[in-house]
Coordinates of C-alpha atoms in Angstrom, one line a residue:
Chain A
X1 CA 90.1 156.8 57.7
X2 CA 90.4 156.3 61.6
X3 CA 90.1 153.8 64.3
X4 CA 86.4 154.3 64.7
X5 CA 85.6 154.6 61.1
X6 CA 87.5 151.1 60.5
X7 CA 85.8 149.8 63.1
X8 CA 82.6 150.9 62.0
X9 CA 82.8 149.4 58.3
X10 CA 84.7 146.3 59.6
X11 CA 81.2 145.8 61.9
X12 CA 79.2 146.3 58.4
X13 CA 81.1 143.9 56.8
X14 CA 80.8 141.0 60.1
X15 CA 77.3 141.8 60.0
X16 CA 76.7 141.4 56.3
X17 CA 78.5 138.3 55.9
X18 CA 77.3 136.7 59.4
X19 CA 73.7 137.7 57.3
X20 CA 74.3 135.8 54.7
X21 CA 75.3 132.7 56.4
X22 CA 72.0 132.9 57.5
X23 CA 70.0 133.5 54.7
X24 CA 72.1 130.4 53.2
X25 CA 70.9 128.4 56.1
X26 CA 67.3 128.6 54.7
X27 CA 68.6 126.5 51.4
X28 CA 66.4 123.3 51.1
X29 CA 64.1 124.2 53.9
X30 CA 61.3 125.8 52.0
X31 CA 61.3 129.2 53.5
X32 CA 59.9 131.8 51.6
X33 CA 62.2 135.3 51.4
X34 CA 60.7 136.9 54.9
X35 CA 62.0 134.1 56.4
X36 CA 65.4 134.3 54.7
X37 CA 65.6 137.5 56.2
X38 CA 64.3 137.3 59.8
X39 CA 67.2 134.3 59.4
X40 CA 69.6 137.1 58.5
X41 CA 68.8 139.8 60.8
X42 CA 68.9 136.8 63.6
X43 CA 72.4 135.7 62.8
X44 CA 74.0 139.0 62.2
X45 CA 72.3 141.0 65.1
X46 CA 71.6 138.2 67.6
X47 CA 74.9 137.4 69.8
X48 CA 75.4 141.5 70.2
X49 CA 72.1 141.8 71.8
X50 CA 72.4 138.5 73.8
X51 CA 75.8 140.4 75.2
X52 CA 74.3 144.0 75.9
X53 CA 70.7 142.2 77.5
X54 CA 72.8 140.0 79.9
X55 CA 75.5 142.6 80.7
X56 CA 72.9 145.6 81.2
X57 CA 74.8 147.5 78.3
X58 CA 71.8 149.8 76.7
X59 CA 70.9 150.7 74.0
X60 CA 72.0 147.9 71.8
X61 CA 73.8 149.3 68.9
X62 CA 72.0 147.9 66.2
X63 CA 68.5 149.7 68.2
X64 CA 70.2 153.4 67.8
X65 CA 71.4 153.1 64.4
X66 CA 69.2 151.7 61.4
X67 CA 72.5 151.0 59.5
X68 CA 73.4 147.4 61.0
X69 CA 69.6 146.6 60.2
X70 CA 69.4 147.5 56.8
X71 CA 72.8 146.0 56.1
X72 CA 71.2 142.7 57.1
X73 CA 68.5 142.9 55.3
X74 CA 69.7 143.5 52.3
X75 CA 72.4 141.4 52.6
X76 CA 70.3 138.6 53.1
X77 CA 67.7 139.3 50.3
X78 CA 71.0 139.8 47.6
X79 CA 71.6 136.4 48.9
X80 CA 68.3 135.0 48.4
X81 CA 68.5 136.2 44.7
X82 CA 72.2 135.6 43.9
X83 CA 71.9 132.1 44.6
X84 CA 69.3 131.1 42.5
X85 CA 71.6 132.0 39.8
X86 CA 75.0 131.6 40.8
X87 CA 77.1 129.0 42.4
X88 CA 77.7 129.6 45.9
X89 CA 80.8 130.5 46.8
X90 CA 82.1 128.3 49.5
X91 CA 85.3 128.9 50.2
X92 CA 85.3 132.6 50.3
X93 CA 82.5 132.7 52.5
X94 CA 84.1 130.5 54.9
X95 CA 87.0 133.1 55.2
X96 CA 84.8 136.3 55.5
X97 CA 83.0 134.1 58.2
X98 CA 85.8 133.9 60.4
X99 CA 86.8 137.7 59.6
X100 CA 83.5 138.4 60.9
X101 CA 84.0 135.7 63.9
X102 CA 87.1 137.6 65.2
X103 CA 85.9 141.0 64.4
X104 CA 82.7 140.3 66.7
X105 CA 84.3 138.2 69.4
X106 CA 86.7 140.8 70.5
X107 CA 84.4 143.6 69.8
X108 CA 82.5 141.8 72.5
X109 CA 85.4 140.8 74.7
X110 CA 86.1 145.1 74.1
X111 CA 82.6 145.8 75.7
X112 CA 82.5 143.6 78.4
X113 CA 86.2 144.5 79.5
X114 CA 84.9 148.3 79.1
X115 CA 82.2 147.0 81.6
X116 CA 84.8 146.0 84.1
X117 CA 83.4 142.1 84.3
X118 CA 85.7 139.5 85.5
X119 CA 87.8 137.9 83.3
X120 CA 86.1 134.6 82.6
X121 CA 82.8 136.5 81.7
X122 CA 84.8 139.0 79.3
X123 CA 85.4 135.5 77.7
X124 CA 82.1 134.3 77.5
X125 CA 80.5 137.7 76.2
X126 CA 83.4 137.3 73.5
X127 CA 81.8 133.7 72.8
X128 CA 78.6 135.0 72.8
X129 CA 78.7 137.9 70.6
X130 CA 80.7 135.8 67.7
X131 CA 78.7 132.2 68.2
X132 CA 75.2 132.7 69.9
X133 CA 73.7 134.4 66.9
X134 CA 75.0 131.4 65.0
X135 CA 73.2 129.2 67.3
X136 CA 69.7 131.0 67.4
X137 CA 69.9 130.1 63.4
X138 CA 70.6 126.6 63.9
X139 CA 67.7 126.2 66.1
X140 CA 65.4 128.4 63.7
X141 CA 66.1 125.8 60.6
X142 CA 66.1 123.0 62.6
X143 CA 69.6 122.0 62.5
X144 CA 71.8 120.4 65.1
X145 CA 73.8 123.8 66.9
X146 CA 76.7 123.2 64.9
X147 CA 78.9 124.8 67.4
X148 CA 77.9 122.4 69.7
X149 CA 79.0 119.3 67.7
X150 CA 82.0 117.1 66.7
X151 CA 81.6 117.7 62.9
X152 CA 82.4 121.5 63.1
X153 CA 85.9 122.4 63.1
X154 CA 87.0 124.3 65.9
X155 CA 84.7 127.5 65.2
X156 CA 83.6 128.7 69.3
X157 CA 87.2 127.6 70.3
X158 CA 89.0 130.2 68.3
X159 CA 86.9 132.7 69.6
X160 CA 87.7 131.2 73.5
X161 CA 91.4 131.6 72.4
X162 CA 91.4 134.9 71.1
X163 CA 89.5 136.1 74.1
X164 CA 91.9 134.5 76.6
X165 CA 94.9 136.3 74.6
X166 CA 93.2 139.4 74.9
X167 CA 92.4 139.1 78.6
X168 CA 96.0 138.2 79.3
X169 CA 97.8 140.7 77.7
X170 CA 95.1 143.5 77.9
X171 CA 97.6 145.0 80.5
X172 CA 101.0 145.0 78.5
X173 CA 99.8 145.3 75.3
X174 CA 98.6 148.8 73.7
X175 CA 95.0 148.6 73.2
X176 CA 94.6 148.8 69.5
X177 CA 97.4 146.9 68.8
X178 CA 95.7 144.4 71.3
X179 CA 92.6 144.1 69.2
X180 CA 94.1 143.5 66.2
X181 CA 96.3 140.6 67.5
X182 CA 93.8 138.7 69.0
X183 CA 91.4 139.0 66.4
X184 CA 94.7 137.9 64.0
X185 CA 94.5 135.0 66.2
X186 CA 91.3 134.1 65.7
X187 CA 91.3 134.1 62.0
X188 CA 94.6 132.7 61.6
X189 CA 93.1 129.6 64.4
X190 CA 89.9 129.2 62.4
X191 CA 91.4 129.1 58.8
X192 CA 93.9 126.5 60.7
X193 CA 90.8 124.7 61.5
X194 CA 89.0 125.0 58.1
X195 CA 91.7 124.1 55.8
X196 CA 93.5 121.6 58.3
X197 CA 90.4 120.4 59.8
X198 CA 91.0 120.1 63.6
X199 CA 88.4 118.9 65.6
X200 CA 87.8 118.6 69.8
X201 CA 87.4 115.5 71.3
X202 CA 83.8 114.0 71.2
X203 CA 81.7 113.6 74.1
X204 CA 81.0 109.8 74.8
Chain B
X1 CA 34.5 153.5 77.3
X2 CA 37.6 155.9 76.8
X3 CA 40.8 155.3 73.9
X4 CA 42.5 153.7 76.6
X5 CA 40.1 151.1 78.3
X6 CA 39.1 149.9 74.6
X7 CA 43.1 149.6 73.8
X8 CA 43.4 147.8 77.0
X9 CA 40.1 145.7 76.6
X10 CA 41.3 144.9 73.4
X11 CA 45.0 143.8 74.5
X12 CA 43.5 141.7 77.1
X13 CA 41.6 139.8 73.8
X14 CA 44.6 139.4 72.1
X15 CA 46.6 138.0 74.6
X16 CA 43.7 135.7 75.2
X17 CA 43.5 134.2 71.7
X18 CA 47.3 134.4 71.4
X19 CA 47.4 131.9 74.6
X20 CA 44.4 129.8 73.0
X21 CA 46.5 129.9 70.0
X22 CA 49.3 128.4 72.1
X23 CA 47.3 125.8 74.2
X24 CA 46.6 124.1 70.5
X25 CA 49.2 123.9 69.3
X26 CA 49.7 121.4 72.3
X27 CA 47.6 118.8 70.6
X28 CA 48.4 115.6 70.0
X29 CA 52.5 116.1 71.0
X30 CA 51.3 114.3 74.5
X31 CA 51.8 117.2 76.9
X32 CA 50.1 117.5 80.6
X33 CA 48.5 120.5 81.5
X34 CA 51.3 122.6 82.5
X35 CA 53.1 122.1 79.3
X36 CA 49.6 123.9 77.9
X37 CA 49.5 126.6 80.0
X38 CA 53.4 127.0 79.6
X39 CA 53.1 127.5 75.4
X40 CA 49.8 129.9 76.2
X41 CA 51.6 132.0 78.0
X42 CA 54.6 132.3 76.3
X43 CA 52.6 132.7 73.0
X44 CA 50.9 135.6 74.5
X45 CA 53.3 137.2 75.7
X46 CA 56.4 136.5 74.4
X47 CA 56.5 139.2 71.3
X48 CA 55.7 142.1 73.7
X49 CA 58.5 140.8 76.1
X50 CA 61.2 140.3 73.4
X51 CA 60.4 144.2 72.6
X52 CA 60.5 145.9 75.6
X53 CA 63.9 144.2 76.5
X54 CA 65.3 145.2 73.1
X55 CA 64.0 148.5 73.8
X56 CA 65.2 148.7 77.1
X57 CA 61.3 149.6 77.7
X58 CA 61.4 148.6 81.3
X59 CA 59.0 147.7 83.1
X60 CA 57.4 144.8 80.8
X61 CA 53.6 145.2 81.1
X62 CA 52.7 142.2 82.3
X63 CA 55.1 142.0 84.9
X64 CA 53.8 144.9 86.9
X65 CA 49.4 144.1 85.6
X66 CA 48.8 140.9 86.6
X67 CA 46.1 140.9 84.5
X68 CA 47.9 139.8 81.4
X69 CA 48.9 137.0 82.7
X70 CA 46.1 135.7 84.7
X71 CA 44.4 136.3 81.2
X72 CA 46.5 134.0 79.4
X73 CA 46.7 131.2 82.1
X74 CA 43.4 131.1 82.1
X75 CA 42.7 131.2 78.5
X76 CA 45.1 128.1 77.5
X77 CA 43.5 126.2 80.9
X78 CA 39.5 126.8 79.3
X79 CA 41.0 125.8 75.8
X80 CA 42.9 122.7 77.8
X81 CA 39.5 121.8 78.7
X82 CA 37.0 122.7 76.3
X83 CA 39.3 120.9 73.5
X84 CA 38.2 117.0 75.2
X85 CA 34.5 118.1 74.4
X86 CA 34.0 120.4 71.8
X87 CA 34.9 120.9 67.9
X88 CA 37.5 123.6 67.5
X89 CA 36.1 126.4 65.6
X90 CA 39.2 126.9 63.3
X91 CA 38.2 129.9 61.2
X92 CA 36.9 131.7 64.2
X93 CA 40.2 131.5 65.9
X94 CA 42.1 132.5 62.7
X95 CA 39.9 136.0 62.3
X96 CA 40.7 136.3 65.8
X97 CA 44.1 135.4 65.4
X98 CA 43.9 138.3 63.2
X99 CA 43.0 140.4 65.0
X100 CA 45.1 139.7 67.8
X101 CA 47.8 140.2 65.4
X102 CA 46.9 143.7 64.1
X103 CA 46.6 144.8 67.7
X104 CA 49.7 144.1 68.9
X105 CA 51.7 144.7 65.7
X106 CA 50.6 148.5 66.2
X107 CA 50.4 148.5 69.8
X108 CA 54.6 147.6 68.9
X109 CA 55.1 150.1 66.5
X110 CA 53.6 152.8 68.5
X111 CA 55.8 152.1 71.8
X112 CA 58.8 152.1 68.8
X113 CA 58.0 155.2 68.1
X114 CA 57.3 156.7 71.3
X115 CA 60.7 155.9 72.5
X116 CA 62.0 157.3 68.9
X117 CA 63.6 154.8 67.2
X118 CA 64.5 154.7 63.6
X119 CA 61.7 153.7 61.0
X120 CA 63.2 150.5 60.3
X121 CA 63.4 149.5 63.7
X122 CA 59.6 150.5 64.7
X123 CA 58.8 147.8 61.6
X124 CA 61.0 145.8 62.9
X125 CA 59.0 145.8 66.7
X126 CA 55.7 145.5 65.2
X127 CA 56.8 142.2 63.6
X128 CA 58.5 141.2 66.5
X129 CA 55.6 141.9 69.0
X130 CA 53.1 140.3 66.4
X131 CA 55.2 137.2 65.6
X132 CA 57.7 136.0 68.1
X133 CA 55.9 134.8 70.7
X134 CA 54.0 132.2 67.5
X135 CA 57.7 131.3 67.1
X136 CA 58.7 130.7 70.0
X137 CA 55.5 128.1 70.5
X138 CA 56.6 126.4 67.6
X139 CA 60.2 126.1 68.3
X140 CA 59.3 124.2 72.0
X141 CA 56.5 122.0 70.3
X142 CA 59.1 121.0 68.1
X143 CA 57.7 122.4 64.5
X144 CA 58.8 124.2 62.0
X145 CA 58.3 128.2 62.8
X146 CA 55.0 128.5 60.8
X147 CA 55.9 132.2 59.8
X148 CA 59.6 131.1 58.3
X149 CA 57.8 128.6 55.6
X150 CA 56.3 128.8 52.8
X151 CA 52.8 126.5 53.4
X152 CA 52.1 128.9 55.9
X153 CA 50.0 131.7 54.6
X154 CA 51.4 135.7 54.7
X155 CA 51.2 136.3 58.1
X156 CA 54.4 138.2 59.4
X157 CA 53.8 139.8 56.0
X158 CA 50.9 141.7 57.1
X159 CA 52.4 143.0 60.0
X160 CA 55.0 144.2 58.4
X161 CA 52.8 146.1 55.8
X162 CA 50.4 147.7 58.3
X163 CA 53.7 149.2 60.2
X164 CA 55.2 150.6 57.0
X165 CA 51.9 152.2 56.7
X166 CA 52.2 153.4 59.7
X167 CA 55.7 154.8 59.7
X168 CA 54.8 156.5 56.2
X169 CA 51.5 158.5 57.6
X170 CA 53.2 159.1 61.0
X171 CA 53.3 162.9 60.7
X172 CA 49.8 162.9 58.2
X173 CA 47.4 161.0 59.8
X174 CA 46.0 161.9 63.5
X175 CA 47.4 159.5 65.8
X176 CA 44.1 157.3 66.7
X177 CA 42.9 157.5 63.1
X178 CA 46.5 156.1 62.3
X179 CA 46.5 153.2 64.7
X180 CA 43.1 152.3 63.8
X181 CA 43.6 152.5 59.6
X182 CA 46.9 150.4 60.5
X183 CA 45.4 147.7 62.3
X184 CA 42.4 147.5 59.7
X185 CA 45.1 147.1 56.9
X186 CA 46.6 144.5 58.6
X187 CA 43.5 142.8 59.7
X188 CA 42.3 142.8 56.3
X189 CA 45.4 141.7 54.0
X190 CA 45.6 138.9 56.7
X191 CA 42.0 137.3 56.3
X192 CA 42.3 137.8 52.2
X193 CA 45.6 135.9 52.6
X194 CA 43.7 133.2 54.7
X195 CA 41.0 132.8 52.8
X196 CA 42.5 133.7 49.0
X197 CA 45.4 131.6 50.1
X198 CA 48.5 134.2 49.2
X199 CA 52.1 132.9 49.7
X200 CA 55.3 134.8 49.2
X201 CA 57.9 133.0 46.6
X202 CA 59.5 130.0 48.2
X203 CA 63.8 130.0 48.5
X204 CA 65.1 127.4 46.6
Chain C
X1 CA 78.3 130.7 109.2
X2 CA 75.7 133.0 108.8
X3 CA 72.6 132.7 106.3
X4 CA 74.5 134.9 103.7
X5 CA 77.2 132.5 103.6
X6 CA 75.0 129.7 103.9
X7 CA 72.4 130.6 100.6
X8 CA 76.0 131.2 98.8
X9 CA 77.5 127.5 99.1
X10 CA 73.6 126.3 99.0
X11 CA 73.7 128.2 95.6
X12 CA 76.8 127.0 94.1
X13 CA 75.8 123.4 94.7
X14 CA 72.9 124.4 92.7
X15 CA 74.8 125.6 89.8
X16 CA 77.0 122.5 89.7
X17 CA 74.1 120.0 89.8
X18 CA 72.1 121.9 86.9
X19 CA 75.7 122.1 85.1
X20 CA 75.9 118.3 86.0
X21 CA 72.7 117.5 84.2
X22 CA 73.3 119.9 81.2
X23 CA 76.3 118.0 80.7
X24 CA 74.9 114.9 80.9
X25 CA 72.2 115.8 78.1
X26 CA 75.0 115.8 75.6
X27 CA 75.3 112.0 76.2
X28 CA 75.4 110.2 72.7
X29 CA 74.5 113.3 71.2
X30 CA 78.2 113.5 69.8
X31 CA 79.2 116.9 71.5
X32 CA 82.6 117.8 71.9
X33 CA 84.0 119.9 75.5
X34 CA 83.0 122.8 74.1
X35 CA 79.3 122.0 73.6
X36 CA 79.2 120.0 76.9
X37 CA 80.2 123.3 78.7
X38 CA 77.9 125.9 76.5
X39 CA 74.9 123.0 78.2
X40 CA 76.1 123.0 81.6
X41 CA 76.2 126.7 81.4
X42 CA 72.8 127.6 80.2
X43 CA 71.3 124.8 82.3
X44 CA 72.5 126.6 85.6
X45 CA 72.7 130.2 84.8
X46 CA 70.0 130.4 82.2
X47 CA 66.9 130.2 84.6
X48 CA 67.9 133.0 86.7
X49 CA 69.1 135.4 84.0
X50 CA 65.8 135.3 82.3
X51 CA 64.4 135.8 85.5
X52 CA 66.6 139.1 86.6
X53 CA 66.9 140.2 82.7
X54 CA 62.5 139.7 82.7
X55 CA 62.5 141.6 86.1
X56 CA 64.8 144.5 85.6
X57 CA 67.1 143.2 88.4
X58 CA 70.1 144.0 87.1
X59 CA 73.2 143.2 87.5
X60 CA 72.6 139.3 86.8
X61 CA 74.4 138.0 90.0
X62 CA 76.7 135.6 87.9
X63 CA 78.1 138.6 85.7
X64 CA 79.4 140.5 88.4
X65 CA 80.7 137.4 90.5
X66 CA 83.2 134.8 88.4
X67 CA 82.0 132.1 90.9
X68 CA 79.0 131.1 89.6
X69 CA 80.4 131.0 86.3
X70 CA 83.4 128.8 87.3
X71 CA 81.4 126.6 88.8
X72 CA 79.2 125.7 86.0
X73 CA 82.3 125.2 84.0
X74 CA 84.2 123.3 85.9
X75 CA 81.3 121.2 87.1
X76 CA 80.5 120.5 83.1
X77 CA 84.2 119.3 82.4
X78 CA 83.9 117.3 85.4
X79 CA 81.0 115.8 84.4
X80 CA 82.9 115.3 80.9
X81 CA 85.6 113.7 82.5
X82 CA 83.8 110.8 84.9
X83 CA 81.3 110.1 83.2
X84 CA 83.6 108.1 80.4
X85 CA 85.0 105.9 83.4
X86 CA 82.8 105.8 86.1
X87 CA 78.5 104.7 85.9
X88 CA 76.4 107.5 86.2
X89 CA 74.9 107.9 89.6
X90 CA 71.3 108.4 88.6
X91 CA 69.6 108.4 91.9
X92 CA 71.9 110.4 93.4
X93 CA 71.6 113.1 90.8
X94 CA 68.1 113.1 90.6
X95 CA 67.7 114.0 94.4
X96 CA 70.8 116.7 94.1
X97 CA 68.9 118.2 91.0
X98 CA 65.5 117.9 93.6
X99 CA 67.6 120.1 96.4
X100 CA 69.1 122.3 93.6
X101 CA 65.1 122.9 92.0
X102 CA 64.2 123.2 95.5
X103 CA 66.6 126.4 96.1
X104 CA 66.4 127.8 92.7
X105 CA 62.5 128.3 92.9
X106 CA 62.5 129.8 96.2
X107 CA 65.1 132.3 95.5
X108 CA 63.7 133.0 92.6
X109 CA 61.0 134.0 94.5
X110 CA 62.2 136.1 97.0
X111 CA 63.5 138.2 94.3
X112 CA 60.4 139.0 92.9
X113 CA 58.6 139.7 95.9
X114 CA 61.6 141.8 97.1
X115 CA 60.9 143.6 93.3
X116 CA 56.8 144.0 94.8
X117 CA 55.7 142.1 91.7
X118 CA 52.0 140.7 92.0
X119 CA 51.5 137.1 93.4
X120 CA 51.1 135.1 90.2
X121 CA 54.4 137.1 88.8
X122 CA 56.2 135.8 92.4
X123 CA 54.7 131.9 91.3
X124 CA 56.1 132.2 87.7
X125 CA 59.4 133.9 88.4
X126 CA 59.7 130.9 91.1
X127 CA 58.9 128.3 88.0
X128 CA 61.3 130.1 85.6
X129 CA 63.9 130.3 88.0
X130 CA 64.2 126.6 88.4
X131 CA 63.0 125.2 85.2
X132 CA 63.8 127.7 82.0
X133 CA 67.7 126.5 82.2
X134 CA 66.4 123.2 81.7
X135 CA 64.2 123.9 78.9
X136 CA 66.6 125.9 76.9
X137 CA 68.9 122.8 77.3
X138 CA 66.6 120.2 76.0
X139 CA 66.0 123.0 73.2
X140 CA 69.8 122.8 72.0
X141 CA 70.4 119.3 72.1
X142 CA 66.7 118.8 70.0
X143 CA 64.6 116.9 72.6
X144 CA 61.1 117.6 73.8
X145 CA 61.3 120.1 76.6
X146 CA 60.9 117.7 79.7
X147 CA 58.7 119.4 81.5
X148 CA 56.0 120.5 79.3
X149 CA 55.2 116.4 78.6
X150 CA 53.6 113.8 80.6
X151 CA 56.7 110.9 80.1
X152 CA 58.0 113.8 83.0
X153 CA 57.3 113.2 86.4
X154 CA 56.0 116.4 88.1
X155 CA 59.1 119.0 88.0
X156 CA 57.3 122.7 87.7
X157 CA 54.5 121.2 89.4
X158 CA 56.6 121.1 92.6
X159 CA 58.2 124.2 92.1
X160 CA 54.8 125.9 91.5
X161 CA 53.2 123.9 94.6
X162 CA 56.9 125.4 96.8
X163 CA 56.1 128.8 95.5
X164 CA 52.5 129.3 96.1
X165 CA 53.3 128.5 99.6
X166 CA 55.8 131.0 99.6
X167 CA 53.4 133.5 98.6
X168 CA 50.2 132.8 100.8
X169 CA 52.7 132.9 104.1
X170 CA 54.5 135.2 103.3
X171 CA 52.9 137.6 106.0
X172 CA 52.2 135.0 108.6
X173 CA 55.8 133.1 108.7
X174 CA 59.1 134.7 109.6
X175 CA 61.4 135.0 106.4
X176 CA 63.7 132.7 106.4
X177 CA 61.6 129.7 107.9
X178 CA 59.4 130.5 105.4
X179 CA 62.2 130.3 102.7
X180 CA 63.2 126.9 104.4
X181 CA 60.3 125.8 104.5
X182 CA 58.5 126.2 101.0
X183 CA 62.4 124.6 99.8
X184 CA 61.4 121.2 101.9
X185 CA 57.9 121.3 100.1
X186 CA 59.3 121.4 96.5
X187 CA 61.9 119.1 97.5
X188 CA 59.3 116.8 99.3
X189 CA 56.9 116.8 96.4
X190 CA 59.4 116.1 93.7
X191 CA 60.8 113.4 95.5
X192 CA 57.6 111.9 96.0
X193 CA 57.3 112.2 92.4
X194 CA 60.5 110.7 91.1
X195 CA 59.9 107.8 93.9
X196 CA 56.4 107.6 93.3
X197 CA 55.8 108.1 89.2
X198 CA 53.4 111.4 89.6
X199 CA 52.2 113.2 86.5
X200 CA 49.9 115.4 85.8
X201 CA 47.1 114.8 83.0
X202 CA 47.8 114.4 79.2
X203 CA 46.5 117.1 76.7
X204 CA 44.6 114.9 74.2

C-alpha cells in the first residue's frame, strides 16, 4: 500500500467517524433519519469545503469523487440503526474522533501550504478543515458551538498546535515524515486533553 | 412561449413564493422590515447559491439577472404588507411551496448533471437547491430546521425521490419529458405528504 | 500617503473594530481565547469573504495578505485581555464600529461595480459587506441576529441608504469623493441612529 492509498483510506476513515459524530448529535432532538444524515454529510464534508471555497481550491474533493459521500451516508445511517440497539461506545469514538481531527487538520494545513498562503492562514485552513464542520453541526441541533466553549477540552487547540509544528518545521523536516509528526501531535494533545481534561481559560 | 421563457417564468415563481415563504416565517419573532426582506431573499435564493459555489458553477444566476433578486425583494416586501390586513392563505402557499420545490430540485439536478458529476452528488444538488435556503431561514429566526425534524412533514424527502428518478431515466427518458415527469413526482409525493400527513421514522 | 495606503490603514481599523465587537459578544457567554478569537475573526473577515466568494472575486484579500488576519487576532486577544480590567468603552466603540460599517459598505461596493454587477447586486454586496460578519457572530454565540429586529437601531439601513448613493452618482461624482462621500452618509445616518433611537417598523 502507498502514501496516497493510506492517505486515501485514512480520509475514509476521518470522514466516516467525523459522520457519525454527527448523526449522534441528532440523539434526543427528534430528527427523523434524513436529518441524521444531512447531519452526517455536514460534519464529515463541511470544514473541507469551507477550506477549498475560501482558498479558491476547485473542485472540492468530495464533488469529483462519490466515495467521501457515500461513506457519510452510510456511515451515518449504520449509526442511526446501531444505536437503537447497542450502547454507544464513548470512549472509542472519542479516540477515532481525534484520529480523524489530526488526519483533517493537517490534510488542510497540506493544501493550503501547497497553495503557498502565508503561514498564519495555512493555520487557520488547518482549523478549519478539522473544527468548522463540527461547528456547522452544533448550530444545526441547536447546541452551544462546543469548540467555542469552556466545557470542551482543548479540541481546536490541538489542531492550532499541530498546524504551528507543521508550519515551523515544514522546512527541515521531510515532508511525509512531517505529516505524520504533527498529526502524532495532535492526537497525542487531544487524548492529553480527553483523559486529563485540560481546559483554556474562560472568557469573563 | 419557448422551453426556456416557461423555465425562466417558472423560476421567477419559485423564487417568489420561496421569499414569501421567508417573509413569514418573520412573524411574530419582532423583526422590522429589513429583517423580512433579508430572510425572503436568503430563502429564495440561498439553495441555488450554496450549489453553484460547491459546483464551482460561476457566475451565480442572480448575481448577473437582477431579476431574481428584485423578484424576491419585492415578494417578502408585498407579503410584509399584505400580512397586517389580510388572512394568510396557508394551503395555497404550501401547493405553491411545492411547486417551488419541484422546480428548483430539478432545475439542481440538471445543472449537476450538465457539469457531470457523479449520481450521488446531482441528488445531493437537487436537495440542496430545494432545501437549504428553508434552512438557512430557520437557523436566523431561531427555529429548529423544519426539514431535520420529525413534525415536519416529508419534504427534503421528495426532492430527494424525484432526483433519483431522474438520475435513473437520465439516458431513457427525453430530456424535457424527464424534467417535467421529475418535477410532477415531486410535486405530487409532496402534496400527498401534506395532506395524508406522511413522516419518516423519528431517531431516538 | 497616497489613497492606496490610506484605504489600507482605513481597512485594518475596520477589521480590528469588527474583531473588537466579535470579541466582546462572547461576554458572559463562558468562551475561552480560543472561541473569543474564532468571533473576532468571522466578525471582520466574514462579510467580505461572502462577498468576494458570492462574486467570483477571488483571491479573498485576507488569504493572500497575513495582515488582515493578524489584525483580527490580535485585536480579539486584546479585547480578551482589557476588557477583564478596564470598563468597556461603549460609546467609543459604537462610533468606531459606525466608521468601520461606514468603510466596509462602500468598499464593498466598489467591488461589485468594478465586477459590472447590476445596481441592486452593487446595494446588497454593500449591505453584506458590512453586516453578514455580524450576523454569523450573533449566529454562533445563539442570539437573534441584530439587525434583522427592531430592539436594533438602524444598522443595514444606513449601509443601504450609503450604497444607494453610491450607485445613483456614480456617473456624476468623481470616484473617490464619491467613495468619501457615501462613507460620511452611512456614518452620518447611523450615528444619528445610535444618538437618536431610529428603527424601522416592526413585522407584526
Amino acid at each position: 500500500m502507498d502514501y496516497a492509498t493510506l492517505i486515501f483510506a485514512a480520509e475514509l476513515i476521518g470522514v466516516s467517524v467525523f459522520a457519525i459524530t454527527g448523526a449522534l448529535a441528532a440523539q434526543g432532538k427528534r430528527m427523523d433519519i434524513l436529518g441524521v444524515v444531512v447531519l452526517g454529510i455536514v460534519t464529515a464534508l463541511g470544514g473541507g469545503s469551507i477550506r477549498d471555497i475560501t482558498l479558491n481550491a476547485y473542485p472540492i474533493g468530495w464533488v469529483i469523487n462519490n466515495t467521501y459521500l457515500w461513506t457519510a451516508i452510510i456511515s451515518a445511517v449504520v449509526a442511526f440503526i446501531v444505536c437503537r440497539y447497542f450502547l454507544y461506545p464513548r470512549r472509542t469514538m472519542l479516540v477515532l474522533d481525534a484520529a480523524g481531527l489530526s488526519l483533517f487538520a493537517i490534510l488542510g494545513a497540506e493544501k493550503a501550504m501547497s497553495l503557498g498562503v502565508g503561514s498564519v492562514i495555512v493555520v487557520m485552513m488547518a482549523c478549519i478543515t478539522g473544527c468548522a464542520g463540527g461547528m456547522i453541526r452544533d448550530i444545526l441541533v441547536r447546541e452551544r458551538p462546543l469548540i467555542l466553549h469552556k466545557e470542551g477540552e482543548l479540541y481546536a487547540t490541538c489542531a492550532i498546535l499541530g498546524a504551528i509544528f507543521y508550519v515551523v518545521f515544514y522546512d527541515l523536516i521531510e515532508d511525509r515524515l512531517l505529516a505524520i509528526s504533527s498529526m502524532l501531535l495532535i492526537f497525542m494533545t487531544r487524548l492529553m486533553a480527553i483523559f486529563g481534561n485540560l481546559c483554556l481559560p474562560e472568557f469573563i
